[in-house]
Each structure stands twice: as C-alpha cells, then as structure tokens.
Tab-separated table of C-alpha atoms in Angstrom:
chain	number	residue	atom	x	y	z
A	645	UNK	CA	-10.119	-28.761	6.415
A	646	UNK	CA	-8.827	-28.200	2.852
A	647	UNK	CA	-11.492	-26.142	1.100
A	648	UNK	CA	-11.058	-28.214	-2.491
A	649	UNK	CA	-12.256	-31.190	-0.496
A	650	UNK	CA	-15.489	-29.336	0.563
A	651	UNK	CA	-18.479	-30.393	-1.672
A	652	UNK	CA	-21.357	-28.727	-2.000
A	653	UNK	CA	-24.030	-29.859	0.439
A	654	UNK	CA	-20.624	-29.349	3.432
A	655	UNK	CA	-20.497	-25.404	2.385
A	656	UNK	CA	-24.100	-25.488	2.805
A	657	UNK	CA	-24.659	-26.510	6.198
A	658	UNK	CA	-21.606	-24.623	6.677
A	659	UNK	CA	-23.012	-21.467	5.820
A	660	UNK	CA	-26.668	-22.590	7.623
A	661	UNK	CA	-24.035	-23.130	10.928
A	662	UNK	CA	-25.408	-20.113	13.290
A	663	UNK	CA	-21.961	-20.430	14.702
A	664	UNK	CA	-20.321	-19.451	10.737
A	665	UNK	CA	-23.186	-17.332	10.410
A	666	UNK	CA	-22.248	-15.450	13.266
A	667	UNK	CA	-18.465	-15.505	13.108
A	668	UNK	CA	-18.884	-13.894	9.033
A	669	UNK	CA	-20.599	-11.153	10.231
A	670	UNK	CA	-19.376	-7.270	10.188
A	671	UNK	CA	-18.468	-6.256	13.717
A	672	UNK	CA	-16.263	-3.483	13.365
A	673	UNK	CA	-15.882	-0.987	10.048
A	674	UNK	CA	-11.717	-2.579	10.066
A	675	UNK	CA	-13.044	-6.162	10.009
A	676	UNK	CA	-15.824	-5.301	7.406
A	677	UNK	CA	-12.763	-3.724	5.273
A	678	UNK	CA	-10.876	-7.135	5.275
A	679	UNK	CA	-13.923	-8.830	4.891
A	680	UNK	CA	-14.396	-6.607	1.447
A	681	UNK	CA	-10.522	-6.623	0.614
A	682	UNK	CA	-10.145	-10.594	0.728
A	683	UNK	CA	-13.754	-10.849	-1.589
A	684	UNK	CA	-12.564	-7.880	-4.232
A	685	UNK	CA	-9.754	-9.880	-5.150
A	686	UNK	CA	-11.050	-13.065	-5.768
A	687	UNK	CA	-13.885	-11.632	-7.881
A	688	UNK	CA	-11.914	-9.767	-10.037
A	689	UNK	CA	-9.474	-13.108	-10.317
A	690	UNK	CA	-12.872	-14.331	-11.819
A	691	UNK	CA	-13.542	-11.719	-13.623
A	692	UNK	CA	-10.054	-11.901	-15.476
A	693	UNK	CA	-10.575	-15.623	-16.029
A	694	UNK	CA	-14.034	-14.975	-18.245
A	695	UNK	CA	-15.786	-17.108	-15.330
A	696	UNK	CA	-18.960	-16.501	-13.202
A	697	UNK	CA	-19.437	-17.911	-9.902
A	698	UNK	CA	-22.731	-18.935	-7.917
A	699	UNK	CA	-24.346	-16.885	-5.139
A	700	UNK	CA	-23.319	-19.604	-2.748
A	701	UNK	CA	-20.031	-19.870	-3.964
A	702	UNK	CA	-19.577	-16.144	-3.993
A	703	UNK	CA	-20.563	-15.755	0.189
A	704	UNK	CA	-18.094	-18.717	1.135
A	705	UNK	CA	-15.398	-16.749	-0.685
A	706	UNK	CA	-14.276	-14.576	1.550
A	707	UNK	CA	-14.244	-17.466	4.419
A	708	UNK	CA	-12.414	-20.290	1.726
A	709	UNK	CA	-9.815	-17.236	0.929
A	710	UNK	CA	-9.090	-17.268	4.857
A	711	UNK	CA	-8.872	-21.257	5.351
A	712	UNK	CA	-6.326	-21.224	2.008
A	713	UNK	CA	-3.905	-18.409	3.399
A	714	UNK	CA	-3.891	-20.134	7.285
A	715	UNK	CA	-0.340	-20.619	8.503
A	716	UNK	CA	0.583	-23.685	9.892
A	717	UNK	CA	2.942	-22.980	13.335
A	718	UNK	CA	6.019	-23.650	13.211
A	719	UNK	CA	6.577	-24.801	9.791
A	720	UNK	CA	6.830	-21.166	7.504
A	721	UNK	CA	4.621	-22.833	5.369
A	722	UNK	CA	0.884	-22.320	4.172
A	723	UNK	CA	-1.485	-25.134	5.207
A	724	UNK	CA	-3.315	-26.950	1.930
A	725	UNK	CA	-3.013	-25.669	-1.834
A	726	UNK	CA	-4.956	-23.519	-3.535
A	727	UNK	CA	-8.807	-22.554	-3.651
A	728	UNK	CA	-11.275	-23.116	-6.139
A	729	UNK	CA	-14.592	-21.923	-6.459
A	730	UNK	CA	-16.902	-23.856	-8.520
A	731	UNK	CA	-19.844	-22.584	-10.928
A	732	UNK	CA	-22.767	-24.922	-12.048
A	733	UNK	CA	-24.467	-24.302	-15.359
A	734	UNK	CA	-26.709	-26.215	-17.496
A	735	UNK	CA	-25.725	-26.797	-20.912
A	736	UNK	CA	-27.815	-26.776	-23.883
A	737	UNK	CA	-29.007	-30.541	-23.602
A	738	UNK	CA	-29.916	-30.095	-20.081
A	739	UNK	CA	-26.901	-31.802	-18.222
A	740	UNK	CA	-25.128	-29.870	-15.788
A	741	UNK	CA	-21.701	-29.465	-15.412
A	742	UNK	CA	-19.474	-27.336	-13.612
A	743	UNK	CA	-15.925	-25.365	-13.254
A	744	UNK	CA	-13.341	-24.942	-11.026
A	745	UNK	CA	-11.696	-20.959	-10.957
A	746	UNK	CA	-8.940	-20.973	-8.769
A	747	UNK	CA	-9.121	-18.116	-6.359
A	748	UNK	CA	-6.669	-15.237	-6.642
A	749	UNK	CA	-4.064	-16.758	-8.848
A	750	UNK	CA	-1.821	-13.984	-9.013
A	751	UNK	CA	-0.978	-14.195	-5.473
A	752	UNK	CA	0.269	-17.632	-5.549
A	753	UNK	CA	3.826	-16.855	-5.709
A	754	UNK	CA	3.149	-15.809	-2.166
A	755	UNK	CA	2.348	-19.009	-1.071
A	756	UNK	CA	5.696	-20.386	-3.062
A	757	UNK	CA	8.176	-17.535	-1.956
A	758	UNK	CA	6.731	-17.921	2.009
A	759	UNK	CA	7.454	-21.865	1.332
A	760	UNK	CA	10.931	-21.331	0.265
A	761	UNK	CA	11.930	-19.829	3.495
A	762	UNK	CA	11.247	-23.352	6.184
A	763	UNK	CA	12.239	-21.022	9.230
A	764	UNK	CA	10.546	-17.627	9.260
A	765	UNK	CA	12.584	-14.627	10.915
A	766	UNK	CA	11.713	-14.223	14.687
A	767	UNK	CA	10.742	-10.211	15.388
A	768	UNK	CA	11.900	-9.015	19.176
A	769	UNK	CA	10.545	-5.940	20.588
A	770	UNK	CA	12.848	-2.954	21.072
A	771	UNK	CA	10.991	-0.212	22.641
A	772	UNK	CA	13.538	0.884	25.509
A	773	UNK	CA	14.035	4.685	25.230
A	774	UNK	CA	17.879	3.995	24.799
A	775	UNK	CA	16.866	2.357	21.725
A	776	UNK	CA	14.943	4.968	20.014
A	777	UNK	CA	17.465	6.236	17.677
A	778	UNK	CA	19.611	3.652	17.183
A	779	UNK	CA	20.690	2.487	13.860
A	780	UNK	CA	18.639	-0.455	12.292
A	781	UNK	CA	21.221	-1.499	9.625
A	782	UNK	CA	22.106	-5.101	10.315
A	783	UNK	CA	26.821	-5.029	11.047
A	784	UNK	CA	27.029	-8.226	8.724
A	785	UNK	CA	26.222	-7.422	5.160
A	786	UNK	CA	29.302	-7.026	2.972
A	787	UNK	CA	28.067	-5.873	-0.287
A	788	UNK	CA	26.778	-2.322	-1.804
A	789	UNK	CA	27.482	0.786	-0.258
A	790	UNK	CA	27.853	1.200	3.537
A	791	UNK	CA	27.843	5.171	3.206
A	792	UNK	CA	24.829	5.487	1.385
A	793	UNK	CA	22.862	3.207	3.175
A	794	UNK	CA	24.010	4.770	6.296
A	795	UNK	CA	23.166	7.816	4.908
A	796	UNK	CA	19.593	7.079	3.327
A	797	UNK	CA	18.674	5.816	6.962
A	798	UNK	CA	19.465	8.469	8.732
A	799	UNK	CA	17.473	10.684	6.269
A	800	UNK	CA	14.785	8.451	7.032
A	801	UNK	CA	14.483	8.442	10.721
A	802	UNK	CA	15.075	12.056	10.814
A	803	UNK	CA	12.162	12.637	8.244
A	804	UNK	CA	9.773	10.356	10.522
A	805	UNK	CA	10.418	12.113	13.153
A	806	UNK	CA	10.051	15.566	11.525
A	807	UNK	CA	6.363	14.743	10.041
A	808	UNK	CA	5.160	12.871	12.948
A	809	UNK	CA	5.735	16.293	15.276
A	810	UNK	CA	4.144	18.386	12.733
A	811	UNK	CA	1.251	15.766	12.334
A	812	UNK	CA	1.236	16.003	16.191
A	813	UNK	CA	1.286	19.804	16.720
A	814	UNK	CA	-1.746	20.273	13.943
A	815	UNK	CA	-3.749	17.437	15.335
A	816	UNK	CA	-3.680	18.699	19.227
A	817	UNK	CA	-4.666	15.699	20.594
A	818	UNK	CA	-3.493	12.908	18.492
A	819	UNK	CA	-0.564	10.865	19.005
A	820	UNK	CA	1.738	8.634	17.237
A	821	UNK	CA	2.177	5.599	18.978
A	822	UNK	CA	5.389	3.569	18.321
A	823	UNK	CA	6.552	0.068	17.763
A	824	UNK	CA	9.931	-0.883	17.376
A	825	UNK	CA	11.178	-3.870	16.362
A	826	UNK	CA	14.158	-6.004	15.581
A	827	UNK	CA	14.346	-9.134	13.151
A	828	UNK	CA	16.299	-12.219	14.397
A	829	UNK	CA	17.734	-12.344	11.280
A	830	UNK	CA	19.017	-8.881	10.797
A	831	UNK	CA	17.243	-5.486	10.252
A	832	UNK	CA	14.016	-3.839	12.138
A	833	UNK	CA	11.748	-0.672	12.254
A	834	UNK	CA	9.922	2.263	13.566
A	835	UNK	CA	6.127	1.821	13.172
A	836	UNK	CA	4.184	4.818	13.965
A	837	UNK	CA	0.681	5.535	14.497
A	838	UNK	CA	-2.399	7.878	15.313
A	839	UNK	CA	-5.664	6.949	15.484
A	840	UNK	CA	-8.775	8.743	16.521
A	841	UNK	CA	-7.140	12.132	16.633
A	842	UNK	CA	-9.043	15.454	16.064
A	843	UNK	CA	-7.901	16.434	13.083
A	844	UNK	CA	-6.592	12.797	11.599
A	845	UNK	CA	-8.686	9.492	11.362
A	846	UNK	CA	-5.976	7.525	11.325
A	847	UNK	CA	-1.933	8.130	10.333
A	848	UNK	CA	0.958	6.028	9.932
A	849	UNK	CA	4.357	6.378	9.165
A	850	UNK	CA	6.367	2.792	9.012
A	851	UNK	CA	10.490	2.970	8.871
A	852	UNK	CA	11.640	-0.459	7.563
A	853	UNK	CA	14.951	-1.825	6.884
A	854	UNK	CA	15.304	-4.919	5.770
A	855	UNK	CA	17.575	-7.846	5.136
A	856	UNK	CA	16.802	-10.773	2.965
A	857	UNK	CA	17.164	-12.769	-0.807
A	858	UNK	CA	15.432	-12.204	-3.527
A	859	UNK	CA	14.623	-14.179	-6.902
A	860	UNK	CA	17.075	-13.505	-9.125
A	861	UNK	CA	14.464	-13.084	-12.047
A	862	UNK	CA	13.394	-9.595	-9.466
A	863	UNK	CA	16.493	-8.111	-9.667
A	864	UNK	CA	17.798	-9.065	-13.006
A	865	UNK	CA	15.025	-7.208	-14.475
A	866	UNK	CA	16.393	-3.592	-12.864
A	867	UNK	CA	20.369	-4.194	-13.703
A	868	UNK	CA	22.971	-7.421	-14.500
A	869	UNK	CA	23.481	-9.525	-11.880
A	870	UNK	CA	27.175	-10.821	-11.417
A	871	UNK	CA	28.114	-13.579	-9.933
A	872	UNK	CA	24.266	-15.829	-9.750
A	873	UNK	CA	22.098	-17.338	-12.730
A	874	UNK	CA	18.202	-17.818	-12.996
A	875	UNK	CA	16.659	-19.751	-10.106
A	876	UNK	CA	19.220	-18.619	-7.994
A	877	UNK	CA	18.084	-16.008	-4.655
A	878	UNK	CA	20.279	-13.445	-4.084
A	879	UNK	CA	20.854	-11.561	-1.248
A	880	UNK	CA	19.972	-8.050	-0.688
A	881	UNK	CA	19.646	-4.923	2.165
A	882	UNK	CA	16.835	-2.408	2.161
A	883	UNK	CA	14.933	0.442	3.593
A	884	UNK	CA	12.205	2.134	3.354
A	885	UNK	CA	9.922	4.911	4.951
A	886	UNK	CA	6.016	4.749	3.854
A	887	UNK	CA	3.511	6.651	4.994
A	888	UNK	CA	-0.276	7.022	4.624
A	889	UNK	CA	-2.159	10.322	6.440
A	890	UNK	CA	-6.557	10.052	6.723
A	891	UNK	CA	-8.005	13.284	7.865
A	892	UNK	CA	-11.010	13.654	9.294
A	893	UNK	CA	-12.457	16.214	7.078
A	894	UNK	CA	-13.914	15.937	3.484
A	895	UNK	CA	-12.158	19.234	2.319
A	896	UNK	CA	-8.804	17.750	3.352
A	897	UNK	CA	-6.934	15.261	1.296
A	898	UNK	CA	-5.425	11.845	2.102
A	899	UNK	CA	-1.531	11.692	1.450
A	900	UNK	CA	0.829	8.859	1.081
A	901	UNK	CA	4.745	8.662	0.582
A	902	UNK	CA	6.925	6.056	0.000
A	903	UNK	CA	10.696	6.561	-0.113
A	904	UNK	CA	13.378	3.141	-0.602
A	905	UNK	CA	16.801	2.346	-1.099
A	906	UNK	CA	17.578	-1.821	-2.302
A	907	UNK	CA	21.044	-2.837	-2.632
A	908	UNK	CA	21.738	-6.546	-3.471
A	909	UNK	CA	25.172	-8.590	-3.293
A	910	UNK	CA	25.317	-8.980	-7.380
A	911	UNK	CA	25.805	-5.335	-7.653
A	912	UNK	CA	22.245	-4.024	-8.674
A	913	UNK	CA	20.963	-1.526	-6.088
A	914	UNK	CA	18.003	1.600	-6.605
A	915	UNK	CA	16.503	3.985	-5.536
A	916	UNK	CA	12.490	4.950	-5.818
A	917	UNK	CA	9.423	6.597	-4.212
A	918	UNK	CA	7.560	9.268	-4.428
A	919	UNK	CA	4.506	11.256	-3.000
A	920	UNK	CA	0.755	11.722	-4.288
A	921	UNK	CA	-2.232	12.735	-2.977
A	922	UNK	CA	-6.192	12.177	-2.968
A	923	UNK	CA	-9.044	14.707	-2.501
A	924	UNK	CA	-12.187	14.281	-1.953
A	925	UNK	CA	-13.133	17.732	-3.571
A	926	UNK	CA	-10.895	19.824	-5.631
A	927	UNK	CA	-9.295	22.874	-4.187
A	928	UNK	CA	-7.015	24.183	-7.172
A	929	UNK	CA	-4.625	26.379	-5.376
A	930	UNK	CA	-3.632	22.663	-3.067
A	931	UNK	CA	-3.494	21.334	-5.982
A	932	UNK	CA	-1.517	24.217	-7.353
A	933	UNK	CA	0.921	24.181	-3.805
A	934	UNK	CA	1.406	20.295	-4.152
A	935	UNK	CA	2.399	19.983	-7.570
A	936	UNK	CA	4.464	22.972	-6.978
A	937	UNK	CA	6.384	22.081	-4.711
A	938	UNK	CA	7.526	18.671	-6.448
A	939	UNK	CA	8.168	20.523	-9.160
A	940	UNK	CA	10.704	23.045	-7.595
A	941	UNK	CA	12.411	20.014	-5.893
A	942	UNK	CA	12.184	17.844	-9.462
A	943	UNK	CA	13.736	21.013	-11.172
A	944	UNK	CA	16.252	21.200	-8.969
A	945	UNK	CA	18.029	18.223	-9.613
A	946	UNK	CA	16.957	17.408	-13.488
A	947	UNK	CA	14.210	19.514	-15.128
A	948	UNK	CA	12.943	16.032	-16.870
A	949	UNK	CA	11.836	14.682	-13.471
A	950	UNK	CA	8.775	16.311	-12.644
A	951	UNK	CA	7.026	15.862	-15.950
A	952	UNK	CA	8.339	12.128	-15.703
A	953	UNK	CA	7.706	11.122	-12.335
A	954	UNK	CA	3.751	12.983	-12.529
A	955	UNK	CA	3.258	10.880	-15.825
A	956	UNK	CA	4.495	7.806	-13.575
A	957	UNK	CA	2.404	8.509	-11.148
A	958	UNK	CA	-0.996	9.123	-13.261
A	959	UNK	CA	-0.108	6.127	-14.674
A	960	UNK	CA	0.772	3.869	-11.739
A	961	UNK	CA	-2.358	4.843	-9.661
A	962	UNK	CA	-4.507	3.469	-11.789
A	963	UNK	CA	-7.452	1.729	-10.243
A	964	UNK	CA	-8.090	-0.705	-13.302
A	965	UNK	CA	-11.080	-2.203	-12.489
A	966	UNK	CA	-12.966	0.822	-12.433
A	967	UNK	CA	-11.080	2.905	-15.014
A	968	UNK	CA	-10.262	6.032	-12.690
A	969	UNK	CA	-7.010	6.714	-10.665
A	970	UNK	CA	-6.833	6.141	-6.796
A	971	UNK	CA	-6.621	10.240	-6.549
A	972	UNK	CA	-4.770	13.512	-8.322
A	973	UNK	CA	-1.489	11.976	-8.789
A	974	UNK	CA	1.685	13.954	-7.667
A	975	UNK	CA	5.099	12.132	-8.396
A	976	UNK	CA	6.086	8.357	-8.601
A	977	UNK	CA	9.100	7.211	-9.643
A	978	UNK	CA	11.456	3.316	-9.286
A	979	UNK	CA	14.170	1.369	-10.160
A	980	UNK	CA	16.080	4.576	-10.221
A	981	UNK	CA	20.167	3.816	-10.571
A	982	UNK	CA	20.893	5.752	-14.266
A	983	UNK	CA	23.077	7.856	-12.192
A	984	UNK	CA	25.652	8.596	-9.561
A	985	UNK	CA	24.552	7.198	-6.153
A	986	UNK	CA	24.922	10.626	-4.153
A	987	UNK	CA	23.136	12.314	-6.530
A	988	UNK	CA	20.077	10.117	-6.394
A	989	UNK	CA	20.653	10.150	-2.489
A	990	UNK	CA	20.290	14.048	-2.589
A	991	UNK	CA	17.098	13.906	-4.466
A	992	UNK	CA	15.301	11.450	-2.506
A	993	UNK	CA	16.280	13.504	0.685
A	994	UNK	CA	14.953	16.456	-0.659
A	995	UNK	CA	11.966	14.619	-1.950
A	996	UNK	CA	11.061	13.162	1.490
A	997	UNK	CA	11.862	16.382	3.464
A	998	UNK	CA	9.164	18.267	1.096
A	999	UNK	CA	6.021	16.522	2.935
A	1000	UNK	CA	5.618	18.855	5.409
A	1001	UNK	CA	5.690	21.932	3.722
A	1002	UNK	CA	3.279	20.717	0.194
A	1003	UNK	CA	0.483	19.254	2.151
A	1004	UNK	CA	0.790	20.452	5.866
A	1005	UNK	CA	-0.946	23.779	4.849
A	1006	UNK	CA	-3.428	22.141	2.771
A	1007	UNK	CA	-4.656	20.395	6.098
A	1008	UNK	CA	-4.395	23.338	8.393
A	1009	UNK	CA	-6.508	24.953	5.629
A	1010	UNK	CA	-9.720	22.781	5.967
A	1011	UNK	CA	-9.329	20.939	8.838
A	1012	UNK	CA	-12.038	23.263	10.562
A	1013	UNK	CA	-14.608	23.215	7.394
A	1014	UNK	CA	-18.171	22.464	7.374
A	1015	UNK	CA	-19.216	19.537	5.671
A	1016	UNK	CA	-22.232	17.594	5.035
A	1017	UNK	CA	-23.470	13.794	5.830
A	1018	UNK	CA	-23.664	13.874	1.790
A	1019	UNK	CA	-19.952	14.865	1.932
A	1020	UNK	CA	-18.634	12.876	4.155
A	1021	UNK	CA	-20.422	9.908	2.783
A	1022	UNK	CA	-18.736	10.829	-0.837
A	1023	UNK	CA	-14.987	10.768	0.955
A	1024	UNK	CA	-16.098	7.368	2.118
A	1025	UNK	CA	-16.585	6.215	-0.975
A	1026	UNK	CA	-13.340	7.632	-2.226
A	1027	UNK	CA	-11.222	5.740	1.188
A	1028	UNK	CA	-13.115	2.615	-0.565
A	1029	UNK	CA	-11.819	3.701	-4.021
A	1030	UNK	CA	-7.742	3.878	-1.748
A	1031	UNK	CA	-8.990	-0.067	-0.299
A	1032	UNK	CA	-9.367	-1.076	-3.921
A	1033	UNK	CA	-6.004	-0.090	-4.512
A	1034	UNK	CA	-3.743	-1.149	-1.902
A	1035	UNK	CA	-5.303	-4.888	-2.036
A	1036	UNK	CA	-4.932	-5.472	-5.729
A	1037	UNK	CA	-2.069	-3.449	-7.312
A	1038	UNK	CA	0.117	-1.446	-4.931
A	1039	UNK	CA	3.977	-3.026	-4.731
A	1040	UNK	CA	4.990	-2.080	-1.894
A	1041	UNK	CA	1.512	-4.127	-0.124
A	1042	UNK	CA	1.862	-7.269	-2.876
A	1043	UNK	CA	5.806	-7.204	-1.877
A	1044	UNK	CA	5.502	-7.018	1.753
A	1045	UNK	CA	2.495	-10.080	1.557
A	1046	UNK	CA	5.019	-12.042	-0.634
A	1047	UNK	CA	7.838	-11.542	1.663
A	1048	UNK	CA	5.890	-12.573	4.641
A	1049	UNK	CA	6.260	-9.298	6.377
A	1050	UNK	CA	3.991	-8.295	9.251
A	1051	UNK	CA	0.620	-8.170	8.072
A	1052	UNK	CA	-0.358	-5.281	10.039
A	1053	UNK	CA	2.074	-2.422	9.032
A	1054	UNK	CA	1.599	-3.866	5.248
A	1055	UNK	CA	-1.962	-2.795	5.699
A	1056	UNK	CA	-1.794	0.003	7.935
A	1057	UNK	CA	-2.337	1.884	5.121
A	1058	UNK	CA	-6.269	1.390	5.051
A	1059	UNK	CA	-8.913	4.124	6.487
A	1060	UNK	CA	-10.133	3.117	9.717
A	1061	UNK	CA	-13.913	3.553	8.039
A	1062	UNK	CA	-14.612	3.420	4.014
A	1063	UNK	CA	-18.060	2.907	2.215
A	1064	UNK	CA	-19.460	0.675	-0.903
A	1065	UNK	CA	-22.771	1.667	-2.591
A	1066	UNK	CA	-24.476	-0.358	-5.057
A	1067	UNK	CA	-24.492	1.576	-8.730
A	1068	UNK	CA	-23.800	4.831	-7.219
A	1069	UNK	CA	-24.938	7.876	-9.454
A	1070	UNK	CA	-22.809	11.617	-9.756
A	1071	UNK	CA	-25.289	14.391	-10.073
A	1072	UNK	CA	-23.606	15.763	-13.308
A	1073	UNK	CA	-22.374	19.304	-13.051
A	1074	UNK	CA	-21.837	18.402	-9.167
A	1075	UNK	CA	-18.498	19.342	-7.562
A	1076	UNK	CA	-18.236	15.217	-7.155
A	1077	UNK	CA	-18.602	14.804	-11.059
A	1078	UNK	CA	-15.820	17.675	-10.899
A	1079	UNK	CA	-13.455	15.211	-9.499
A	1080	UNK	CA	-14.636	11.870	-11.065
A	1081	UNK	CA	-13.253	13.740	-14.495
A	1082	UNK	CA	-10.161	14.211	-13.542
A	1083	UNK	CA	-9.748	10.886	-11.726
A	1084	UNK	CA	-10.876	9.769	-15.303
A	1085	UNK	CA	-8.953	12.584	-17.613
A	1086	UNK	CA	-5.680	13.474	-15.615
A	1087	UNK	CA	-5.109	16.982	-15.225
A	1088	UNK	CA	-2.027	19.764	-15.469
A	1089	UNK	CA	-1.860	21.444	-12.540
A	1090	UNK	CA	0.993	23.445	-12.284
C-alpha cells in the first residue's frame, strides 16, 4: 500500500510481523550495503531539512524508501507519490504534534523524468561471439559528429578490452564475465565483471552507449541550444566507459575511471572523465607514479590540465557529510567542448589508455603483502567511506537512476563487503590518521 496512508499503530504491527522482521534482516554483506545505501540517504535528506525523526520511524525507512521507488509493470511509471516520515514531539504546553519530512527529496526528479517516458526501452541480449565487437552506435541519429563518435567508441572497446586482460593476467584466476546488451530503442553495451578473484574482490568495467532526450534546462547549461526552448527534451547520443577495480589487499588501492562523449541534436556535445584513486594506506612513490603519469599525459596536450583537472577532482570527491574526500584524488574533468573536437578526442584516448600503466604496478606491488585483521577492517571502513559516495553525490550513479538505466551496472560500482562502526577513533600518529589528513587537507604529490 501507499506508505503516506500508513498510520502509526499499521507500521507497528508491521515491524512486530515476524514475516517483516525476517524479510529486513542482513543476509548477505551486498544486501546489507543496499540496506545501508537506501537509509544514508534519507537521513541525511533529514538532516538537510533541520528535522529529527523517531526510532520507529527511522527502522521503517529503509523498507518505506523500497515501497515508494516500486515499479508498477507495464506502465514506466512509479507506483504512489512520495514518502514521508513523521516525528512526534511535545511542545511546551504538553500537546503533541507532529511533522511530515519527505524522504529523499532530491531524487524526485527521478520519479518525474522515469514518468515522462510511458513506454520504457526493452533491453535484448546479444552475447553471440559474432557479436562481440560489433559497433553499438545506433544507424539512425542524424545530428553531431558521426566520425568522432565512431571514433570515441572504438577507443572505448579497445581500452576495455586492454584493461580487462591485464586485470586478468595479474589476477590468475579471476575472470571478467560479460553481458552484452542491445536497447530496443537504439544503443547497448559491454558489461564486464570479476568477482571473487585472487588478487581482486570485485572489478567492473561497463561500455555504454546510449540514445535518448534530455531536458533542455541539462544541456542548455553546457552550450546554446538551437532550434528548442525551456521545457522542451532534446535528443541526444552518448557513450561512455566506467570502471571501478576492489583489490583484495589493504596495501593496494581501489581505482575508478570514467571516460564520455554526449552529443545532442541542438548542437551542444562534450567531452569528460577522468581517473582517481583510493588507498587505504599511503605509499608515496604510487602516489608519486599515479599523479605522474596524468601529469605527463595532461602536459602533453595543455600544461593547464593537470593542475585543473587534480583541483576538479579534490574538489568533486568530496564526501560532504563527513568533511573528507572519497580517496587521494587524481584527475576529473566535464563539460569539456572549449576546443576543437579531435583534439579533445586525442586527449581522452590518451587519458583512458594510461590505466594500465599508473596503477597496474601499484597492484602487482602489494598484492602479496601481509596485512592485519586491524587492516583489513580499516579498508572496510574506507569501501564504506566509496558506498557513501556513489549513493549520494556521484553523476554518473544519480544520472543513470534518473534515466532509468539498469540498476545493476549503475551500482556495480560498490565493494562486494564494506564496514560501519559506531564513533570510530584514529590512534593519532597512526599510519590511518596519516591518511585521514590528507583525505581532510589534500595533498601535492607530484
């Protein structure tokens, strides 16, 4: 039923139901991370909003978040409106009244965007050998650049490909298994990934292209749109290749990379991406072999680059809540189109090509380190700190969730295990308060 028209004594012999009871406990590590993601949010909705919320109120939330976001078949539309939690006080004569938050507000224009489209796309397997390297590009779009595109995609599959053998040949045991899929309305992907491997947790690398409209208030804010007004969605093409790399051991660093072309029919098309990473401990000269090598590829092309796109990205992965980034930074950048196509095409293929050699070696490094249970509890913290993240202000997981995209790949992203502790206290002068300073104080490192 609607969760606004629950009252109070309903939630509670809800929540006495053994059959609730049981179905809202943690089964699995990946359902206790959902579980955690769905709850973070709407807390720290209420704790934007200046409101508290009861103890009650607080374990239904994760539950009410899942009743507001379930899907009605057939109709590309979300079943009831949104939630509200409700808080009792007592006021100062002793009557009691009581407020209504609304539950993570700033994902409502999911629920309006998923509306908007009555017929959602239908997604057909293509995993036929034959298939493997064909072209994803949908023949019918007849705006922006057909040679770049072509290009950029190419790039892309050919950089999947590149880092999932190296991933492969490190790991020994682990592979990459693949999904390939087509959308009935134009466009598809590769989805890759590893789990359980020796040397990595869990790693995926996702090739998307994609075909769709967009608000014109989206695009107008990255270039003038010709031809469409406000209100008004406008068609667009894109592609993408994202990527997010667990290892097993403490000592060696989680890595993402995302790399995307847009083009859209009113003329406004970019480029953007980039590639950070987070330690557990710091290891200066990976540090030192990271930044470096972003560096030598940002010089390359503009010598303003690399001190831009590391400020971008100490500035983007920025875990507000808690006042510390996500990890040690490396280089972000978007909404890149100040220049000549080609030349932004060159970058980005250089960019994406320069995985493998800046943080291959840093794995092969410490893959085979000792470690302790104190460790290896402290880099599950950290995979929490990476949760925190994704589920609250990373673009590329908000856009895919407001575009209606397969929930899966948009959170394939998340550590297969990651760890909470109440209050948890650094032993100052520990190699852990090392690291908690500079994911305060961002550092030089090259």
């Amino acid at each position: 039923g609607d969760v606004q028209g629950l009252s109070r004594m309903q939630i509670i012999s809800r929540e006495r139901d053994p059959l609730v009871r049981g179905s809202m406990r943690w089964r699995s590590m990946s359902s206790s991370l959902l579980l955690v993601a769905v709850g973070l949010v709407g807390c720290l909705a209420l704790i934007s909003s200046g409101r508290s919320m009861s103890p009650l109120s607080l374990a239904a939330a994760p539950r009410m978040a899942a009743v507001r976001n379930r899907v009605v078949p057939n109709s590309g539309r979300f079943a009831g409106g949104p939630s509200f939690l409700t808080a009792s006080s007592i006021t100062a004569d002793g009557k009691k009244q009581s407020s209504a938050t609304e539950l993570t507000p700033h994902l409502l224009p999911l629920q309006s965007m998923r509306a908007a489209a009555v017929e959602a796309p239908v997604e057909i397997s293509a995993n036929s050998p034959e298939e493997q390297d064909k072209s994803l590009l949908p023949d019918d779009v007849e705006f922006g650049d057909p040679e770049i595109r072509a290009k950029f995609e190419r790039v892309l599959m050919k950089a999947q490909d590149n880092i999932c053998k190296a991933l492969e040949e490190m790991d020994g045991e682990g592979k990459f298994q693949q999904d390939r899929w087509l959308k009935s309305t134009g466009g598809g992907g590769r989805s890759r990934v590893m789990s359980e491997g020796k040397v990595f947790e869990k790693a995926g690398i996702n090739l998307s292209v994609l075909k769709g409209a967009l608000p014109y208030e989206f695009i107008a804010k990255r270039g003038e749109c010709k031809g469409f007004k406000e209100g008004e969605r406008i068609p667009y093409v894109g592609m993408g290749l994202s990527s997010v790399i667990h290892p097993r051991n403490p000592f060696a660093p989680t890595m993402h990379f995302n790399y995307r072309l847009f083009q859209t029919e009113c003329g406004v098309w970019w480029f953007g991406g980039g590639t950070d990473i987070t330690p557990s401990y710091i290891d200066k000269d990976d540090l030192k072999l990271f930044h470096g090598t972003y560096k030598e590829v940002c010089d390359k092309h503009d010598p303003e680059f690399y001190p831009k796109f590391k400020k971008w990205a100490d500035e983007y992965f920025v875990i507000k809540h808690r006042g510390e980034t996500r990890g040690l930074g490396g280089i972000f950048s978007d909404d890149m189109n100040d220049r000549d196509p080609e030349k932004l095409l060159e970058f980005y293929t250089d960019c994406v090509n320069s995985v493998v050699p800046a943080y291959v070696p840093i794995v092969k490094k410490h893959m085979n380190d000792e470690f302790t249970a104190q460790q290896k509890e402290w880099q599950g913290m950290r995979r929490g700190r990476y949760v925190e993240f994704n589920v609250v202000y990373d673009r590329g997981t908000i856009f895919g969730l407001k575009m209606g995209l397969n929930t899966e790949r948009i959170l394939m992203s998340l550590p297969l295990q990651a760890r909470w502790e109440y209050d948890h206290q650094i032993e100052p002068g520990s190699p852990e308060a090392d690291i908690m300073d500079a994911f305060k104080n961002p550092r030089e490192w090259v």
